[in-house]
Coordinates of C-alpha atoms in Angstrom, one line a residue:
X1 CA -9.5 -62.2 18.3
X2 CA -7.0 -60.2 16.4
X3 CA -3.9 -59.5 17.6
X4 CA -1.8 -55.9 17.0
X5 CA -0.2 -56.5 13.8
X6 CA -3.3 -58.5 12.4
X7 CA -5.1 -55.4 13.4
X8 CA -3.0 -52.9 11.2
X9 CA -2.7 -55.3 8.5
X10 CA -6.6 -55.4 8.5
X11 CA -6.9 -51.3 8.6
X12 CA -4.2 -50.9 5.6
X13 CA -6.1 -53.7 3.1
X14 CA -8.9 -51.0 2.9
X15 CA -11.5 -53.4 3.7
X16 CA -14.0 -51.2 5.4
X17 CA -16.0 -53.8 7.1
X18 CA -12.9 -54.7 9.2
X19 CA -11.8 -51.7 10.0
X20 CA -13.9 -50.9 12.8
X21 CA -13.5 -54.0 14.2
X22 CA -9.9 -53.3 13.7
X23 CA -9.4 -50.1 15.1
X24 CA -11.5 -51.2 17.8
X25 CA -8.5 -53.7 18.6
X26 CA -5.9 -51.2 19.0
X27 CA -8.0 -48.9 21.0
X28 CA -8.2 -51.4 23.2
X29 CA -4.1 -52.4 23.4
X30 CA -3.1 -49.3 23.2
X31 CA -5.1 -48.0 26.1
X32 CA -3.7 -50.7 28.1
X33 CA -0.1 -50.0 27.2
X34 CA 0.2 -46.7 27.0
X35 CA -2.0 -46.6 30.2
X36 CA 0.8 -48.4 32.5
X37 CA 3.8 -46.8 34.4
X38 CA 7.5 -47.4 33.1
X39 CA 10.8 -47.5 34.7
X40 CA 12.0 -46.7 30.7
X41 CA 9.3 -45.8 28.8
X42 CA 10.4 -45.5 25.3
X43 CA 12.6 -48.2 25.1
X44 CA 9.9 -51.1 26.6
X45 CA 6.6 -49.5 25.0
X46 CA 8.7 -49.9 21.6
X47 CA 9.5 -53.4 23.2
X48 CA 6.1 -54.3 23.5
X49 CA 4.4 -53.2 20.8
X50 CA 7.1 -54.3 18.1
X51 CA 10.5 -56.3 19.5
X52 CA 13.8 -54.0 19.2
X53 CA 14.6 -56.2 15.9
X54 CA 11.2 -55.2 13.9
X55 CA 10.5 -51.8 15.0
X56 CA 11.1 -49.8 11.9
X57 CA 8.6 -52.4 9.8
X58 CA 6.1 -51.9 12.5
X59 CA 6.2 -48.9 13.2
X60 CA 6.0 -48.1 9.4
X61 CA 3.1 -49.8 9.0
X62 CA 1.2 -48.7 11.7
X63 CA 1.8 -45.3 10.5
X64 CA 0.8 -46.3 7.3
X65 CA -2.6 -47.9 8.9
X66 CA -3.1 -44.7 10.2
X67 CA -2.8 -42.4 6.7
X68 CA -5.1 -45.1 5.6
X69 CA -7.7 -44.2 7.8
X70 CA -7.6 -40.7 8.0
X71 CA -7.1 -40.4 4.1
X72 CA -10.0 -42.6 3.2
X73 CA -12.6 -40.7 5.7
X74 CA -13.1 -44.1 7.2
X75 CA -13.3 -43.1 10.9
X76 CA -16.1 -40.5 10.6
X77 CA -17.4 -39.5 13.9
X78 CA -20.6 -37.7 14.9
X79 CA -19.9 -35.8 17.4
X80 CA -17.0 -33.6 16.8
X81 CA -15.4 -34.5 20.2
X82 CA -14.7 -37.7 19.5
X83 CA -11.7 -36.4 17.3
X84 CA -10.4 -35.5 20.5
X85 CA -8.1 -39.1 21.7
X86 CA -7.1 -39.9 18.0
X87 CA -5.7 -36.3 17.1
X88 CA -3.4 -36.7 20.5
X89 CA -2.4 -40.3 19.4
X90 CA -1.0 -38.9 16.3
X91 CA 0.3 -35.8 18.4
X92 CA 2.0 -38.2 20.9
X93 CA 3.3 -40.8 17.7
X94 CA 4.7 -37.6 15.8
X95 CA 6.5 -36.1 18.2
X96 CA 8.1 -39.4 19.2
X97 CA 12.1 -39.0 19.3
X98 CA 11.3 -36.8 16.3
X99 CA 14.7 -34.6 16.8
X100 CA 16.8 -38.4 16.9
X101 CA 15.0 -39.5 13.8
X102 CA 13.0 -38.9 11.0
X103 CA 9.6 -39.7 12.3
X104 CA 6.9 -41.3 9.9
X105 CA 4.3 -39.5 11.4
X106 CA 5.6 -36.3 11.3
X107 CA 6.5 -37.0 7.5
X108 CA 2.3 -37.8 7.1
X109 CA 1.6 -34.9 8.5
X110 CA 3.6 -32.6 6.1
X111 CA 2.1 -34.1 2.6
X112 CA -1.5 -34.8 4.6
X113 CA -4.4 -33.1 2.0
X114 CA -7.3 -34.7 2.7
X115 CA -9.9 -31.7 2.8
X116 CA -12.8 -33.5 4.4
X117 CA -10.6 -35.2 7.3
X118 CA -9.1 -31.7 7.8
X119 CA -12.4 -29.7 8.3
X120 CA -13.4 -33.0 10.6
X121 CA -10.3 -32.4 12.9
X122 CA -10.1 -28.5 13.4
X123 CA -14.6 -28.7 13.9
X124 CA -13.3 -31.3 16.4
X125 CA -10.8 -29.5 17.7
X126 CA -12.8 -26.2 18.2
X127 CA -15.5 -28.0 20.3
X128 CA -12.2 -29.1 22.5
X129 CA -11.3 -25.8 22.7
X130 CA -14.6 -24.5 24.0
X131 CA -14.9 -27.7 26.6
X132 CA -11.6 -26.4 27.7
X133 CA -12.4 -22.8 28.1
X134 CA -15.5 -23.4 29.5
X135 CA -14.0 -25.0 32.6
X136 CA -12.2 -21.3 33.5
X137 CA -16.2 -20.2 32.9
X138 CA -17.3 -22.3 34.9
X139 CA -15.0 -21.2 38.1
X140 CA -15.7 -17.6 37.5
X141 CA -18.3 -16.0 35.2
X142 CA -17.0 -13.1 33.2
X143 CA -19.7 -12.0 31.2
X144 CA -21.1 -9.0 32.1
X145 CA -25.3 -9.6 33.0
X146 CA -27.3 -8.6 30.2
X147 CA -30.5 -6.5 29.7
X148 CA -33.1 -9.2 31.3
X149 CA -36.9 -8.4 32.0
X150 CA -35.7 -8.6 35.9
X151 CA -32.9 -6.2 35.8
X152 CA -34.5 -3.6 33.2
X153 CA -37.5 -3.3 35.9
X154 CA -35.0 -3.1 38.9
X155 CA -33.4 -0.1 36.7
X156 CA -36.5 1.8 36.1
X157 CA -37.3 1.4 40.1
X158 CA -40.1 -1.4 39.6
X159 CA -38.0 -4.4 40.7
X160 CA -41.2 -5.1 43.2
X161 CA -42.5 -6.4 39.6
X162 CA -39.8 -8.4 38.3
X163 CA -40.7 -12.1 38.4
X164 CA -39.0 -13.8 41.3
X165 CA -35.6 -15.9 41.5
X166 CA -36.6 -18.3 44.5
X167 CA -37.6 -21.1 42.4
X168 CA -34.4 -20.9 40.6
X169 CA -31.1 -22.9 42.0
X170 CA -27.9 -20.9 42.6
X171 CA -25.0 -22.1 41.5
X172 CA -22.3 -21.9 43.7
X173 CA -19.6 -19.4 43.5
X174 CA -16.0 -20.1 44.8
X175 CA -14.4 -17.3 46.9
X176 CA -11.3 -15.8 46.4
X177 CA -9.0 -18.8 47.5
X178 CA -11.0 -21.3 46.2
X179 CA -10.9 -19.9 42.8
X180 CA -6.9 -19.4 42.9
X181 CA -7.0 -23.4 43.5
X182 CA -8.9 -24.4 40.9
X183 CA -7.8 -22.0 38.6
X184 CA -4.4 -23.6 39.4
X185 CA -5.5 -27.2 38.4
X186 CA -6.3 -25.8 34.6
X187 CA -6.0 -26.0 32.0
X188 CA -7.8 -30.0 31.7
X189 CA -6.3 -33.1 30.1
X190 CA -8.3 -31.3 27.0
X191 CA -5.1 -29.0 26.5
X192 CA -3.0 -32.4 25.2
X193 CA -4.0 -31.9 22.0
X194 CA -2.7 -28.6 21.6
X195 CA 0.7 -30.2 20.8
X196 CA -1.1 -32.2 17.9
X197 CA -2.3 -28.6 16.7
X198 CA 1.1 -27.4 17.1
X199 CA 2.8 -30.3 14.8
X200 CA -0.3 -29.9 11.9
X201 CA 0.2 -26.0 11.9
X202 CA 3.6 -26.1 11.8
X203 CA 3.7 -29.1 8.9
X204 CA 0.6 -28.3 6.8
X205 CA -0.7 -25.6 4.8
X206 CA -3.9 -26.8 3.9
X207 CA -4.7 -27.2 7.6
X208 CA -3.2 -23.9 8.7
X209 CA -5.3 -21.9 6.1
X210 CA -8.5 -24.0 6.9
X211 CA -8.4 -23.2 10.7
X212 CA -8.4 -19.7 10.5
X213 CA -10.8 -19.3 7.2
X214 CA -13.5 -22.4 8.1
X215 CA -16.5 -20.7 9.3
X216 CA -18.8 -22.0 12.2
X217 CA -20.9 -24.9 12.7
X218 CA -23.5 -23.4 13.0
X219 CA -24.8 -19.7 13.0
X220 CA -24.8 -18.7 16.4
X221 CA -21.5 -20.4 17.3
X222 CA -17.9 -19.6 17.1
X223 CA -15.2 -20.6 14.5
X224 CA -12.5 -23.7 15.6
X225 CA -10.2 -20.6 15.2
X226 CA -12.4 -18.1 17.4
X227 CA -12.6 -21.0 20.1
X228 CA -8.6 -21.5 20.0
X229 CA -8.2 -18.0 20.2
X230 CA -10.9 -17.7 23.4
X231 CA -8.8 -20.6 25.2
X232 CA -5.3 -18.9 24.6
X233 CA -7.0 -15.8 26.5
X234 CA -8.0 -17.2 29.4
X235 CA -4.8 -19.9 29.4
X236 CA -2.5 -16.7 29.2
X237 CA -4.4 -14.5 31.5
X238 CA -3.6 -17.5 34.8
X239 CA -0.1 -18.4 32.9
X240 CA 1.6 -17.5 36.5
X241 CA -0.4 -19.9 38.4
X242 CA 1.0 -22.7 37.2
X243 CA 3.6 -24.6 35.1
X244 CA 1.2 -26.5 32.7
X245 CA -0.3 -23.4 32.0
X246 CA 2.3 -21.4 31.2
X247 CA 3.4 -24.7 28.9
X248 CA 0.2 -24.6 27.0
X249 CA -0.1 -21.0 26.8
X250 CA 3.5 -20.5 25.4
X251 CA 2.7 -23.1 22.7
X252 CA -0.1 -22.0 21.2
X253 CA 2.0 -18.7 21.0
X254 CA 4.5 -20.4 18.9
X255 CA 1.4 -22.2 17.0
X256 CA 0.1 -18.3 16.4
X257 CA 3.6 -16.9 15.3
X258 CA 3.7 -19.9 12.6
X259 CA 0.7 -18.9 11.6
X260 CA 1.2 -14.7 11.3
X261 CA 5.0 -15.7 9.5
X262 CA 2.8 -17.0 6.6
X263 CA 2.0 -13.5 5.0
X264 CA -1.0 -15.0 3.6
X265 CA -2.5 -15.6 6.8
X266 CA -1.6 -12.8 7.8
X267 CA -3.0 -10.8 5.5
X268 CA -6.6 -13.0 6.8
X269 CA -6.1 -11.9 10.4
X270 CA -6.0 -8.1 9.4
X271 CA -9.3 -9.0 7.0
X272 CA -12.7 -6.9 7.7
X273 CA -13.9 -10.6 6.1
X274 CA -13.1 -12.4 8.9
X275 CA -14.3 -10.0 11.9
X276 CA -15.4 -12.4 14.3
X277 CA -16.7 -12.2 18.0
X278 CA -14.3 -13.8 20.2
X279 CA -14.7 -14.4 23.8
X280 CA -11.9 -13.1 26.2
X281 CA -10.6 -13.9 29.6
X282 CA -11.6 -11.2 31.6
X283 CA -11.7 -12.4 35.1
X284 CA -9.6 -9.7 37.3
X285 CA -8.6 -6.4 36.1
X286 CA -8.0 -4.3 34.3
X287 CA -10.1 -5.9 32.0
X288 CA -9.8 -5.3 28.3
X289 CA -12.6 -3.4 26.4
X290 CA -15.2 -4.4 25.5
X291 CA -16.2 -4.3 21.6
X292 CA -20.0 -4.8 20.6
X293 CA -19.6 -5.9 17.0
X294 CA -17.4 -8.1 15.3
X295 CA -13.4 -7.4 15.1
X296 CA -10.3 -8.7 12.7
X297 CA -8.6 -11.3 14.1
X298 CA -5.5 -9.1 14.7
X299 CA -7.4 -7.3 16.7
X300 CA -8.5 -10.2 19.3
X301 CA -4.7 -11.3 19.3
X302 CA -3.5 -7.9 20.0
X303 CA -6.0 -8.0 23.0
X304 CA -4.7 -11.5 23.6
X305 CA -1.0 -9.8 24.3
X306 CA -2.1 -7.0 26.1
X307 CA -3.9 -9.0 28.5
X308 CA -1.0 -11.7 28.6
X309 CA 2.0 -9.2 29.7
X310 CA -0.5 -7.2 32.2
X311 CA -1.2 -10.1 34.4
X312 CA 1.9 -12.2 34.5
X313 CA 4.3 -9.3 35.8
X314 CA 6.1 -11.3 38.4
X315 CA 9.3 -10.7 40.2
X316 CA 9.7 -14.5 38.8
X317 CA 9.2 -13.5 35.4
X318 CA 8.9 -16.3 32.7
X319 CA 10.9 -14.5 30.7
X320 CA 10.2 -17.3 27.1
X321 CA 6.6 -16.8 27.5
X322 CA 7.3 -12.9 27.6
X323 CA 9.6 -13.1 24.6
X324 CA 7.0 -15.3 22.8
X325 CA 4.2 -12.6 23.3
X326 CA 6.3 -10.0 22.3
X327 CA 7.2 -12.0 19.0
X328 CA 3.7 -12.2 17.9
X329 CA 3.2 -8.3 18.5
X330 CA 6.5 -7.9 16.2
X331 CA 5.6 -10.2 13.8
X332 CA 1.9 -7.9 13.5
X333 CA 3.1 -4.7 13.8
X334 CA 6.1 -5.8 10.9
X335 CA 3.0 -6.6 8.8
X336 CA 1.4 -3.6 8.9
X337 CA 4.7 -1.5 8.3
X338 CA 5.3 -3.6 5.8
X339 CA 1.9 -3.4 3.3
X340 CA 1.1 0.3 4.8
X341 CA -2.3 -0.9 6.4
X342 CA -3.9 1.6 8.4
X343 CA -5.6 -0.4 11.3
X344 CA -8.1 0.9 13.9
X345 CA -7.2 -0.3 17.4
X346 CA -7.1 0.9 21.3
X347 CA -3.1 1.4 20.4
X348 CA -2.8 3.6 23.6
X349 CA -3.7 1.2 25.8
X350 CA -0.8 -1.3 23.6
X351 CA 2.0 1.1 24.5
X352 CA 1.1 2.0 28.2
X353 CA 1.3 -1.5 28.2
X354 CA 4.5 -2.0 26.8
X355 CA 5.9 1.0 28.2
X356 CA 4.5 -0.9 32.0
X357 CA 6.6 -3.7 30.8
X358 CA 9.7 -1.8 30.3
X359 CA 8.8 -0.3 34.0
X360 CA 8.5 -3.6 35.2
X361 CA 12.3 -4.9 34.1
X362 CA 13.9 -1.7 35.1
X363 CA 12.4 -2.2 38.6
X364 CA 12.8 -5.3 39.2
X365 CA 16.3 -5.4 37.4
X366 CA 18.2 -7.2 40.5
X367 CA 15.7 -10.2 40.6
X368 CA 16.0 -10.5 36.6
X369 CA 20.0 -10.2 35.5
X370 CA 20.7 -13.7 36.2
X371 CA 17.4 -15.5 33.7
X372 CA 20.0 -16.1 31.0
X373 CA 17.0 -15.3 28.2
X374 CA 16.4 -11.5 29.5
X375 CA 18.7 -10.5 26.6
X376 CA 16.7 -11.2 23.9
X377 CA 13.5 -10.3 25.6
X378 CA 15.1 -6.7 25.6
X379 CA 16.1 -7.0 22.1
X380 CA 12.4 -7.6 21.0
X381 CA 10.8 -5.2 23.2
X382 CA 12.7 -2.4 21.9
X383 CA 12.6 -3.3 18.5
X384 CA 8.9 -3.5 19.1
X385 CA 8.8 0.3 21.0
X386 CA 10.6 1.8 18.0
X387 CA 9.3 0.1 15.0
X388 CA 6.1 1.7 16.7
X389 CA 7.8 4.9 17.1
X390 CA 9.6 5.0 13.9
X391 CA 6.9 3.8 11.3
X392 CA 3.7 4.3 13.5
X393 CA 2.8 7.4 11.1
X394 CA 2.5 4.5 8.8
X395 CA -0.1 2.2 9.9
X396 CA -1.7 4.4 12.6
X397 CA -5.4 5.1 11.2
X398 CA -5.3 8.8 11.9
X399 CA -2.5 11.5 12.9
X400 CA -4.0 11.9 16.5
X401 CA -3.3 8.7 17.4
X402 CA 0.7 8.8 16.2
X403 CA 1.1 12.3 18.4
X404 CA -0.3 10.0 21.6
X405 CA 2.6 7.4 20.9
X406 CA 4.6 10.5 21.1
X407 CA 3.4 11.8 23.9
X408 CA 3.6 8.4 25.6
X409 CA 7.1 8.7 24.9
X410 CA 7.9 12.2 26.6
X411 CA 5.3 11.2 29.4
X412 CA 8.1 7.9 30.5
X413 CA 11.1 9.9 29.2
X414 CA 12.6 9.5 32.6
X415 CA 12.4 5.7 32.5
X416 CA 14.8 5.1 29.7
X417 CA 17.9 6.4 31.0
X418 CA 17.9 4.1 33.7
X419 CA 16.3 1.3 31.7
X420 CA 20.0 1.9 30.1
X421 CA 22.3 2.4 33.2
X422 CA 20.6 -1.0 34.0
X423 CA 21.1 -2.9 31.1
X424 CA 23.3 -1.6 29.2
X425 CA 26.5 -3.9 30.1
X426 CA 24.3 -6.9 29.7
X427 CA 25.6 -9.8 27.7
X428 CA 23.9 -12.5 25.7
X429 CA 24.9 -16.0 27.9
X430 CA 25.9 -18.9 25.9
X431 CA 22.5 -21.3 25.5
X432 CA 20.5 -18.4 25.5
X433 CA 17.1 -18.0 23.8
X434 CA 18.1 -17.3 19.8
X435 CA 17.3 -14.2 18.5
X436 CA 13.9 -13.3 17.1
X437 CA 15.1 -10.5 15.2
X438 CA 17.5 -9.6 11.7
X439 CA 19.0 -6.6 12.0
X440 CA 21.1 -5.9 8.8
X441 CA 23.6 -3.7 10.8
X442 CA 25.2 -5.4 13.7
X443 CA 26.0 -2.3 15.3
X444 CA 22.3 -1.8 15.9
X445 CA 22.6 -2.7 19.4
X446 CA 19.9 -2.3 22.4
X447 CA 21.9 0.3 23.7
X448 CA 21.7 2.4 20.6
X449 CA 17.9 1.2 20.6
X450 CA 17.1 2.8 23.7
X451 CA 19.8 6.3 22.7
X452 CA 17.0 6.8 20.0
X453 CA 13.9 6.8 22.5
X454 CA 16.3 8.9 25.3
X455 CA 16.8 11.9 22.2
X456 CA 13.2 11.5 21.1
X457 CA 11.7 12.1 24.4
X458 CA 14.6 14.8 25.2
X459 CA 13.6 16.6 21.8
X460 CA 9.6 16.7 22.5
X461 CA 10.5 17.2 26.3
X462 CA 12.3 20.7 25.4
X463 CA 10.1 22.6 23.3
X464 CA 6.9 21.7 25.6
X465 CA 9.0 23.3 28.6
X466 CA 9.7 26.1 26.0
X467 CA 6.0 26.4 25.5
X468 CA 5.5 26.4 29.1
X469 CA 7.8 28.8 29.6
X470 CA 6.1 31.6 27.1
X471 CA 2.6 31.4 29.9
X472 CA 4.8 31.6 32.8
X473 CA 3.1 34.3 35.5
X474 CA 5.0 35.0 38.6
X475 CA 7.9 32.5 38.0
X476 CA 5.4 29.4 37.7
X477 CA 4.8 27.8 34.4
X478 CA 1.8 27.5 32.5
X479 CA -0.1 24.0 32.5
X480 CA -0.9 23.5 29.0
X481 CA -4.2 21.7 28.0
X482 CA -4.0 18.3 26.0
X483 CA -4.6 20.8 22.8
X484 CA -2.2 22.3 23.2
X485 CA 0.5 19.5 24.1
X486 CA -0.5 18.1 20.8
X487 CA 0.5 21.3 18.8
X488 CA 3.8 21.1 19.6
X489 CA 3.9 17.5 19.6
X490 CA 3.0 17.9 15.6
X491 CA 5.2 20.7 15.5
X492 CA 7.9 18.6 16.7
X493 CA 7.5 15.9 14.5
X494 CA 8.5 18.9 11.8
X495 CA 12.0 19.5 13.4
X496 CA 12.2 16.3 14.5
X497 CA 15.2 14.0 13.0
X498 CA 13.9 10.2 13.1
X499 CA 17.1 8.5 12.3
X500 CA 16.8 5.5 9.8
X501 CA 17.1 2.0 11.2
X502 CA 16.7 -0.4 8.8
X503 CA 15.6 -4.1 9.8
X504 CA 13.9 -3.7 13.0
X505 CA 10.4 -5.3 11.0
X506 CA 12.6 -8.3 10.0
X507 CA 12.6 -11.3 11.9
X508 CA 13.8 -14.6 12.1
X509 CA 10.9 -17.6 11.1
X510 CA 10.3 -20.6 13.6
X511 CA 12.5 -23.2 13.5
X512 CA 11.6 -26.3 15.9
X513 CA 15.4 -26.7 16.3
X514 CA 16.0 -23.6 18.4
X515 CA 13.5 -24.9 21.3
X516 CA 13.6 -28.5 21.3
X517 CA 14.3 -28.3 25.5
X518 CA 10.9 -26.2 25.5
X519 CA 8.8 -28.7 23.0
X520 CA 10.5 -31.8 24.8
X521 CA 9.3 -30.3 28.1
X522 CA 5.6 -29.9 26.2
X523 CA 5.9 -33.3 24.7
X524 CA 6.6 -35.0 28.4
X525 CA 3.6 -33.0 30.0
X526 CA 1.4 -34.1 27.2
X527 CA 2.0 -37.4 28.4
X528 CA 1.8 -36.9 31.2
X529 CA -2.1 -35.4 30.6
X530 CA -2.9 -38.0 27.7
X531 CA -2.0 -41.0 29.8
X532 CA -4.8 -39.7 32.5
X533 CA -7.0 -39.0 29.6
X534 CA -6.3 -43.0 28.9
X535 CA -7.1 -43.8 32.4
X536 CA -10.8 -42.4 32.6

């Protein structure tokens, strides 16, 4: 019987007939270490597996043993799933002490460009995705009923006709309470290898490019990248109900924002090309529209944001996860400010939300001063209102849409004086979140931020008063129809001076060293999740 080192040595001499007796070897160990409880668990599962005195040389080789696998296509799998509990070994292995040392895994990752192990891990990964999702599905079912034989009758007034449901079983449906409990217990074990996505995206091009441009498996079902996106949805939309799900959720925010920093890929999420249907959490309103055909990515992860800030809103805010959101929007909107892409959207319902959000914070101020990130979540949701405001004539697809964001504007005017009586003394604590943004002038504070959307709306709000004044009969004002609001609104934007601030579509790219407390947190409930996994 081979023992642990005999079983790497086997894997790195190539020969193929040993290697699955090999690898069969350490499945076996490692489930059985990794599987028990430890008073000090780095320091004795590194004692077990390799002696204090050898642990580099081991440790080296193993992660060797493992490049040699995945290089040489040697552990082909059938069915895609079974990707799942070797991705999260080299998850768990690369994220070892990785901010004490330089870890050898991590290093494998970066010069990995093996094409046909790739498109086997992220067609793996996608089915994990979908098994993932499909447990929220399977609590509460979110698609809307489509045009059956039974219900088309029934519409028409001849249900007496439509064939009868008694020989089929109903599945049971959870009530309201119920549902919140099992909603709570998600996301699965599955979501463990969102960390190992995490550390690929963040360390490999190849792999980054390949899982948003791979197409299906097959016809009629969705991309890895679709089925990532589908699980961030419904992840985000119950982010409140629990800490694991906020955890996951708020990585594969950071795993997106990589992603949109590469302009490349960022240029494929904004693609007509890649118009895919993805599935979104819609399981309590408001719901987000629905679209019949096909959409750009950006479109979906817009969706995605919307839905993400609408139902956490919690006097308990998690303020990171808000901030994280609210990068990604940044990071899109910089991109098309930046190449002058006009894109079709549902933009109104992107600044109500927003504008809800800025509601929210001046509300429920009290609760919020003391989270010592609320700083920088103010920075990047102004820079986010008036890079809109100030460049929306840019990349909106049509002039009626820019005199809504206007309008939207005037319409909350009263909010942003106190937004600023609220905020405006608020300091930036030491070990605060960093900034997301690079402004070029450091006197463009949030206080001046929010002094550009008070004179905006002050400027719009006097000349439709003026233009209510000119109907006025018997000392009342006139109402004036939406036509007519958006006459002056465009005749505003003639008189109106837009002053220049320069930087707010710049932004700062993800370093891992800015959130190690957040990824170590990840990295211990992946552990947590993968040593249950072992466990089955």
């Amino acid at each position: 019987m081979l023992d642990d080192t005999e079983a790497v040595a086997r894997i790195n001499s190539g020969d193929g007939v040993s290697d699955v007796s090999a690898l069969d070897t350490l499945t076996v160990f490692l489930d059985i270490v990794l599987g028990k409880r430890y008073t000090n668990p780095s320091s004795e599962i590194i004692t077990l597996l390799a002696g204090l005195d050898e642990v580099d040389t081991i440790f080296l080789d193993f992660a060797n043993a493992i490049d040699t696998v995945t290089r040489s296509g040697g552990s082909d799998a059938e069915d895609p799933l079974q990707v799942f509990e070797p991705f999260l070994l080299l998850g768990l292995l690369a994220n070892y002490n990785k901010f004490e040392f330089r870890n050898p895994y991590r290093l494998r990752f970066e010069d990995f460009v093996h094409e046909t192990a790739i498109q086997k891990i992220i067609l793996g990964f996608g089915a994990v995705c979908a098994r993932s999702r499909d447990y929220y599905v399977a609590i509460q079912e979110d698609i809307e009923e489509g045009w059956t034989l039974s219900n088309t009758l029934k519409y028409i007034g001849l249900g007496a006709l439509a064939p009868s449901r008694s020989s089929t079983p109903t599945r049971y449906a959870p009530n309201a309470d119920e549902r919140k409990d099992l909603f709570s217990a998600l996301p699965k074990n599955d979501a463990s290898i969102l960390l190992s996505t995490y550390d690929f995206t963040n360390a490999n091009k190849l792999f980054s490019h390949s899982l948003i441009s791979n197409p299906s498996p097959t016809p009629k079902s969705e991309t890895a990248f679709s089925a990532f996106l589908s699980l961030t949805s419904y992840m985000l939309h119950h982010a409140h109900r629990s800490t694991r799900s906020t955890l996951y959720g708020h990585l594969n925010l950071i795993s997106l924002r990589i992603l949109i920093e590469d302009q490349s890929l960022c240029t494929k999420i904004f693609s007509p090309d890649l118009s895919q249907h993805v599935r979104l959490c819609r399981q309590r309103p408001p719901f987000l529209p629905r679209s019949p055909t096909p959409r750009p990515l950006a479109a979906v992860i817009f969706d995605m944001t919307i839905d993400a800030i609408t139902h956490n809103l919690r006097r308990r805010l998690s303020v990171p996860l808000y901030i994280a959101t609210l990068d990604i929007l940044h990071r899109l909107l910089a991109h098309l400010f930046i190449t002058r892409t006009r894109f079709p959207y549902h933009w109104p319902l992107l600044w109500q939300t927003l504008l809800s959000l800025l509601r929210f914070l001046t509300t429920y101020s009290e609760s919020l001063k003391s989270d010592p990130d609320l700083p920088a979540l103010i920075d990047i949701l102004l820079a986010v209102l008036l890079l809109a405001v100030c460049s929306g004539d840019g990349f909106l697809p049509e002039t009626d849409a820019y005199d809504d964001l206007l309008y939207k504007i005037v319409e909350n005017g009263h909010l942003f004086p106190r937004f600023k009586s609220v905020f405006a003394h608020l300091s930036r604590p030491t070990g605060s979140a960093p900034p997301a943004l690079l402004y070029p002038h450091p006197a463009i504070s949030p206080t001046a931020l929010i002094d550009i959307l008070i004179n905006i709306s002050n400027h719009f709000t006097s000349l439709l008063e003026a233009e209510k004044a000119k109907g006025t009969t018997f000392g009342e004002k006139a109402n004036l129809s939406p036509k007519e609001v958006s006459k002056v609104i465009r005749r505003g934007c003639e008189t109106l001076r837009m002053p220049e601030v320069d930087g707010l579509e710049r932004w700062v790219r993800w370093r891992e060293v800015d959130e190690k407390g957040f990824l170590k947190r990840v990295g211990r409930a992946v552990c947590e999740d993968a040593r249950k996994v072992v466990g089955k």
